[in-house]
mmCIF file of C-alpha atoms in Angstrom:
data_model
loop_
_atom_site.group_PDB
_atom_site.id
_atom_site.type_symbol
_atom_site.label_atom_id
_atom_site.label_comp_id
_atom_site.label_asym_id
_atom_site.label_seq_id
_atom_site.Cartn_x
_atom_site.Cartn_y
_atom_site.Cartn_z
ATOM 1 C CA GLN A 613 -11.247 -0.042 -14.894
ATOM 2 C CA VAL A 614 -11.572 1.560 -11.491
ATOM 3 C CA GLN A 615 -9.619 4.784 -10.980
ATOM 4 C CA LEU A 616 -8.920 6.720 -7.789
ATOM 5 C CA GLN A 617 -8.003 10.364 -7.329
ATOM 6 C CA GLU A 618 -6.902 12.086 -4.148
ATOM 7 C CA SER A 619 -7.730 15.735 -3.464
ATOM 8 C CA GLY A 620 -7.158 18.155 -0.639
ATOM 9 C CA PRO A 621 -4.821 20.818 0.702
ATOM 10 C CA GLY A 622 -1.143 20.396 0.092
ATOM 11 C CA LEU A 623 -0.169 22.381 3.192
ATOM 12 C CA VAL A 624 -1.479 21.993 6.699
ATOM 13 C CA LYS A 625 -0.387 23.820 9.823
ATOM 14 C CA PRO A 626 0.922 21.918 12.856
ATOM 15 C CA SER A 627 -1.795 20.913 15.346
ATOM 16 C CA GLU A 628 -4.514 21.245 12.701
ATOM 17 C CA THR A 629 -6.454 18.492 10.911
ATOM 18 C CA LEU A 630 -5.399 17.015 7.592
ATOM 19 C CA SER A 631 -8.369 16.269 5.342
ATOM 20 C CA LEU A 632 -8.228 14.387 2.070
ATOM 21 C CA THR A 633 -10.831 12.935 -0.226
ATOM 22 C CA CYS A 634 -10.568 10.043 -2.667
ATOM 23 C CA THR A 635 -12.937 10.110 -5.638
ATOM 24 C CA VAL A 636 -13.605 6.707 -7.280
ATOM 25 C CA SER A 637 -14.524 6.380 -10.917
ATOM 26 C CA GLY A 638 -15.147 3.354 -13.092
ATOM 27 C CA GLY A 639 -16.774 1.465 -10.237
ATOM 28 C CA SER A 640 -19.216 2.018 -7.429
ATOM 29 C CA ILE A 641 -18.213 2.023 -3.745
ATOM 30 C CA SER A 642 -21.712 1.180 -2.608
ATOM 31 C CA GLY A 643 -22.821 -2.420 -3.032
ATOM 32 C CA SER A 644 -19.304 -3.660 -3.723
ATOM 33 C CA SER A 645 -17.551 -5.959 -1.362
ATOM 34 C CA TYR A 646 -14.259 -4.059 -1.451
ATOM 35 C CA PHE A 647 -12.413 -2.288 1.318
ATOM 36 C CA TRP A 648 -11.016 1.125 0.428
ATOM 37 C CA GLY A 649 -7.745 2.197 1.948
ATOM 38 C CA TRP A 650 -5.396 5.033 2.753
ATOM 39 C CA ILE A 651 -1.597 4.556 2.718
ATOM 40 C CA ARG A 652 1.093 7.166 3.187
ATOM 41 C CA GLN A 653 4.791 7.503 2.374
ATOM 42 C CA PRO A 654 7.023 10.105 4.063
ATOM 43 C CA PRO A 655 9.649 11.587 1.675
ATOM 44 C CA GLY A 656 12.384 9.061 1.081
ATOM 45 C CA LYS A 657 10.790 6.461 3.350
ATOM 46 C CA GLY A 658 8.634 3.384 3.090
ATOM 47 C CA LEU A 659 4.869 2.722 2.951
ATOM 48 C CA GLU A 660 2.648 3.028 6.009
ATOM 49 C CA TRP A 661 -0.923 1.795 6.039
ATOM 50 C CA ILE A 662 -3.343 4.261 7.657
ATOM 51 C CA GLY A 663 -6.644 2.378 7.503
ATOM 52 C CA ASN A 664 -9.464 0.875 5.460
ATOM 53 C CA ILE A 665 -13.207 1.410 5.173
ATOM 54 C CA TYR A 666 -15.991 -0.771 3.794
ATOM 55 C CA TYR A 667 -18.925 0.800 1.963
ATOM 56 C CA SER A 668 -21.079 0.170 5.028
ATOM 57 C CA GLY A 669 -18.810 2.379 7.061
ATOM 58 C CA SER A 670 -16.912 -0.347 8.923
ATOM 59 C CA THR A 671 -13.295 0.685 9.497
ATOM 60 C CA ASN A 672 -9.914 -0.686 10.423
ATOM 61 C CA TYR A 673 -7.116 1.661 11.553
ATOM 62 C CA ASN A 674 -3.385 1.426 12.077
ATOM 63 C CA PRO A 675 -3.033 1.144 15.899
ATOM 64 C CA SER A 676 -0.226 3.723 15.848
ATOM 65 C CA LEU A 677 -2.525 6.331 14.316
ATOM 66 C CA LYS A 678 -5.924 5.189 15.580
ATOM 67 C CA SER A 679 -6.347 7.977 18.114
ATOM 68 C CA ARG A 680 -6.009 10.650 15.433
ATOM 69 C CA VAL A 681 -7.569 9.044 12.333
ATOM 70 C CA THR A 682 -11.107 9.013 10.978
ATOM 71 C CA ILE A 683 -11.990 7.462 7.637
ATOM 72 C CA SER A 684 -15.478 8.000 6.273
ATOM 73 C CA VAL A 685 -17.410 7.140 3.124
ATOM 74 C CA ASP A 686 -19.951 9.090 1.072
ATOM 75 C CA THR A 687 -21.559 6.587 -1.283
ATOM 76 C CA SER A 688 -23.747 9.267 -2.898
ATOM 77 C CA LYS A 689 -20.584 10.951 -4.192
ATOM 78 C CA ASN A 690 -18.616 7.731 -4.660
ATOM 79 C CA GLN A 691 -15.901 9.145 -2.344
ATOM 80 C CA PHE A 692 -14.172 8.234 0.842
ATOM 81 C CA SER A 693 -12.226 10.581 3.077
ATOM 82 C CA LEU A 694 -9.373 10.740 5.557
ATOM 83 C CA ASN A 695 -9.125 13.039 8.542
ATOM 84 C CA LEU A 696 -5.881 13.076 10.587
ATOM 85 C CA SER A 697 -5.957 15.375 13.570
ATOM 86 C CA SER A 698 -3.209 17.123 15.581
ATOM 87 C CA VAL A 699 -0.715 16.841 12.761
ATOM 88 C CA THR A 700 3.043 17.402 13.191
ATOM 89 C CA ALA A 701 5.922 17.524 10.759
ATOM 90 C CA ALA A 702 6.143 13.736 11.050
ATOM 91 C CA ASP A 703 2.840 13.531 9.153
ATOM 92 C CA THR A 704 4.414 15.136 6.075
ATOM 93 C CA ALA A 705 4.032 12.471 3.364
ATOM 94 C CA VAL A 706 2.547 11.485 0.019
ATOM 95 C CA TYR A 707 -0.904 10.174 0.786
ATOM 96 C CA TYR A 708 -2.400 7.475 -1.444
ATOM 97 C CA CYS A 709 -5.860 6.057 -1.626
ATOM 98 C CA ALA A 710 -6.092 2.493 -2.909
ATOM 99 C CA ARG A 711 -8.322 -0.553 -3.419
ATOM 100 C CA PRO A 712 -7.320 -4.218 -3.037
ATOM 101 C CA ALA A 713 -7.339 -6.590 -5.932
ATOM 102 C CA ILE A 714 -9.819 -8.964 -4.309
ATOM 103 C CA SER A 715 -13.166 -8.149 -2.756
ATOM 104 C CA GLY A 716 -13.159 -8.701 0.957
ATOM 105 C CA TYR A 717 -9.362 -8.373 1.222
ATOM 106 C CA TYR A 718 -7.775 -5.834 3.519
ATOM 107 C CA SER A 719 -4.517 -5.608 1.570
ATOM 108 C CA ALA A 720 -2.999 -6.533 -1.818
ATOM 109 C CA PHE A 721 -3.743 -3.074 -3.200
ATOM 110 C CA GLU A 722 -4.054 -3.223 -6.964
ATOM 111 C CA HIS A 723 -5.658 0.120 -7.739
ATOM 112 C CA TRP A 724 -3.957 3.305 -6.497
ATOM 113 C CA GLY A 725 -4.467 7.005 -6.821
ATOM 114 C CA GLN A 726 -1.555 9.045 -8.097
ATOM 115 C CA GLY A 727 -0.853 10.284 -4.563
ATOM 116 C CA THR A 728 -0.888 13.746 -3.094
ATOM 117 C CA LEU A 729 1.914 15.391 -1.112
ATOM 118 C CA VAL A 730 0.796 16.942 2.146
ATOM 119 C CA THR A 731 3.333 19.087 3.966
ATOM 120 C CA VAL A 732 2.840 20.040 7.587
ATOM 121 C CA SER A 733 4.446 23.410 8.216
ATOM 122 C CA SER A 734 3.597 26.754 9.719
ATOM 123 C CA GLN B 631 11.247 -0.114 12.395
ATOM 124 C CA SER B 632 9.062 -2.070 9.975
ATOM 125 C CA VAL B 633 7.119 -5.170 11.075
ATOM 126 C CA LEU B 634 8.336 -7.003 7.930
ATOM 127 C CA THR B 635 12.078 -7.096 7.303
ATOM 128 C CA GLN B 636 13.608 -6.652 3.870
ATOM 129 C CA PRO B 637 17.190 -6.084 2.773
ATOM 130 C CA PRO B 638 17.802 -2.395 2.055
ATOM 131 C CA SER B 639 19.303 -3.123 -1.361
ATOM 132 C CA VAL B 640 20.049 -5.825 -3.894
ATOM 133 C CA SER B 641 21.779 -5.702 -7.243
ATOM 134 C CA ALA B 642 22.329 -7.902 -10.287
ATOM 135 C CA ALA B 643 23.344 -7.625 -13.889
ATOM 136 C CA PRO B 644 20.932 -7.327 -16.825
ATOM 137 C CA GLY B 645 19.573 -10.686 -17.857
ATOM 138 C CA GLN B 646 20.316 -12.232 -14.490
ATOM 139 C CA LYS B 647 17.951 -13.300 -11.678
ATOM 140 C CA VAL B 648 17.459 -11.580 -8.351
ATOM 141 C CA THR B 649 15.520 -12.532 -5.225
ATOM 142 C CA ILE B 650 14.269 -10.210 -2.508
ATOM 143 C CA SER B 651 13.426 -11.609 0.880
ATOM 144 C CA CYS B 652 10.726 -10.561 3.342
ATOM 145 C CA SER B 653 10.819 -11.872 6.875
ATOM 146 C CA GLY B 654 7.957 -11.707 9.356
ATOM 147 C CA SER B 655 6.230 -13.734 12.021
ATOM 148 C CA SER B 656 3.344 -16.124 12.535
ATOM 149 C CA SER B 657 0.926 -13.233 13.013
ATOM 150 C CA ASN B 658 1.576 -11.903 9.500
ATOM 151 C CA ILE B 659 3.426 -13.906 6.828
ATOM 152 C CA GLY B 660 3.069 -17.177 8.679
ATOM 153 C CA ASN B 661 -0.703 -17.162 8.568
ATOM 154 C CA ASN B 662 -1.735 -14.560 6.023
ATOM 155 C CA TYR B 663 -1.147 -13.910 2.352
ATOM 156 C CA VAL B 664 1.830 -11.840 1.183
ATOM 157 C CA SER B 665 1.747 -9.257 -1.574
ATOM 158 C CA TRP B 666 4.574 -7.506 -3.404
ATOM 159 C CA TYR B 667 4.809 -4.068 -4.943
ATOM 160 C CA GLN B 668 7.141 -2.268 -7.322
ATOM 161 C CA GLN B 669 7.507 1.464 -6.958
ATOM 162 C CA LEU B 670 9.249 3.428 -9.698
ATOM 163 C CA PRO B 671 10.537 6.935 -8.693
ATOM 164 C CA GLY B 672 7.752 9.445 -8.352
ATOM 165 C CA THR B 673 4.947 6.958 -8.978
ATOM 166 C CA ALA B 674 2.439 4.992 -6.963
ATOM 167 C CA PRO B 675 3.264 1.414 -6.041
ATOM 168 C CA LYS B 676 2.243 -1.282 -8.494
ATOM 169 C CA LEU B 677 0.978 -4.671 -7.338
ATOM 170 C CA LEU B 678 3.186 -7.470 -8.632
ATOM 171 C CA ILE B 679 2.150 -10.425 -6.537
ATOM 172 C CA TYR B 680 -0.831 -11.217 -4.294
ATOM 173 C CA ASP B 681 -1.864 -14.346 -2.348
ATOM 174 C CA ASP B 682 1.839 -15.222 -2.007
ATOM 175 C CA ASN B 683 2.362 -16.219 -5.645
ATOM 176 C CA LYS B 684 -0.446 -14.974 -7.935
ATOM 177 C CA ARG B 685 0.180 -12.317 -10.564
ATOM 178 C CA PRO B 686 -2.393 -9.663 -11.488
ATOM 179 C CA SER B 687 -3.283 -9.395 -15.124
ATOM 180 C CA GLY B 688 -0.440 -7.826 -17.097
ATOM 181 C CA ILE B 689 2.416 -8.864 -14.813
ATOM 182 C CA PRO B 690 4.882 -11.022 -16.778
ATOM 183 C CA ASP B 691 5.759 -14.534 -15.670
ATOM 184 C CA ARG B 692 9.380 -13.555 -15.067
ATOM 185 C CA ILE B 693 8.020 -12.120 -11.812
ATOM 186 C CA SER B 694 7.282 -14.809 -9.123
ATOM 187 C CA GLY B 695 6.486 -15.058 -5.462
ATOM 188 C CA SER B 696 6.950 -17.835 -2.923
ATOM 189 C CA LYS B 697 6.563 -18.329 0.791
ATOM 190 C CA SER B 698 7.929 -20.700 3.369
ATOM 191 C CA GLY B 699 6.965 -20.446 7.030
ATOM 192 C CA THR B 700 7.344 -16.824 8.123
ATOM 193 C CA SER B 701 9.399 -15.677 5.125
ATOM 194 C CA ALA B 702 8.484 -14.725 1.593
ATOM 195 C CA THR B 703 10.556 -14.202 -1.535
ATOM 196 C CA LEU B 704 10.073 -12.156 -4.668
ATOM 197 C CA GLY B 705 11.969 -13.405 -7.722
ATOM 198 C CA ILE B 706 12.680 -11.512 -10.916
ATOM 199 C CA THR B 707 14.399 -13.223 -13.862
ATOM 200 C CA GLY B 708 15.707 -11.730 -17.067
ATOM 201 C CA LEU B 709 16.503 -8.414 -15.305
ATOM 202 C CA GLN B 710 16.037 -5.240 -17.316
ATOM 203 C CA THR B 711 17.132 -1.697 -16.554
ATOM 204 C CA GLY B 712 13.445 -0.862 -16.269
ATOM 205 C CA ASP B 713 13.227 -3.140 -13.240
ATOM 206 C CA GLU B 714 15.299 -0.657 -11.180
ATOM 207 C CA ALA B 715 12.850 0.401 -8.482
ATOM 208 C CA ASP B 716 11.928 0.019 -4.861
ATOM 209 C CA TYR B 717 10.151 -3.206 -3.915
ATOM 210 C CA TYR B 718 7.866 -3.658 -0.883
ATOM 211 C CA CYS B 719 6.258 -6.678 0.695
ATOM 212 C CA GLY B 720 3.034 -6.446 2.618
ATOM 213 C CA ALA B 721 0.630 -8.582 4.593
ATOM 214 C CA TRP B 722 -2.215 -8.493 7.048
ATOM 215 C CA ASP B 723 -1.060 -8.820 10.677
ATOM 216 C CA SER B 724 -3.650 -10.672 12.770
ATOM 217 C CA SER B 725 -2.227 -9.570 16.086
ATOM 218 C CA LEU B 726 -2.051 -5.885 15.191
ATOM 219 C CA SER B 727 -5.218 -6.021 13.086
ATOM 220 C CA ALA B 728 -3.345 -3.909 10.583
ATOM 221 C CA VAL B 729 -1.792 -4.084 7.144
ATOM 222 C CA VAL B 730 2.000 -4.092 7.535
ATOM 223 C CA PHE B 731 4.725 -3.431 5.014
ATOM 224 C CA GLY B 732 8.420 -4.110 4.745
ATOM 225 C CA GLY B 733 10.838 -1.222 4.743
ATOM 226 C CA GLY B 734 11.519 -1.635 1.062
ATOM 227 C CA THR B 735 14.385 -2.944 -1.071
ATOM 228 C CA LYS B 736 16.095 -0.883 -3.741
ATOM 229 C CA LEU B 737 16.959 -2.964 -6.776
ATOM 230 C CA THR B 738 19.876 -1.820 -8.846
ATOM 231 C CA VAL B 739 20.425 -3.399 -12.286
ATOM 232 C CA LEU B 740 24.144 -2.971 -12.854
#
């Protein structure tokens, strides 16, 4: 059973870059046909998709965040990462990494990390 | 403002049936598969339905999904207090080239 675990700083200063890593266990990122995604949820609000990455490095980003987002993959470590630049308080959220149920799908996320709260504050 | 529209809240008594609607457009629900998630407080979302009406392993058959045109519906029968949660619909939007979610519906089991 594939498992995902987010890691990274819980506090980021305004205007700086938020960086998170998702470590995958129980399955290999490389050679699989799955997309790997990041989703966030501001406190008390709904889900917002940030973007997806394929093991080859191909990405899809939310148009509203595209100018500030970079998702990358490190197949040697079985990890993928999120960088979000120029953060503001509006970027405060629980950040989840997730994998869809079906290979080749962009959505229908079946496997989720536990989530990590990132607060943007000076 | 979410791309997919859900009612903010629904309620029903234990043992009863409830439906949650999700309205979109031809660029998302109308031409792409819908998925549904349950989120209990303080936990990650859980996939209940994918491909409009398919259940992942372990999801009971009292959970169902359907779609007609640009709207989708999640149905839950035999309501239990443990079903109290937030429910989200999601889909790929071909015009935005993005995954979109509904704003979420809070289910209360009275």
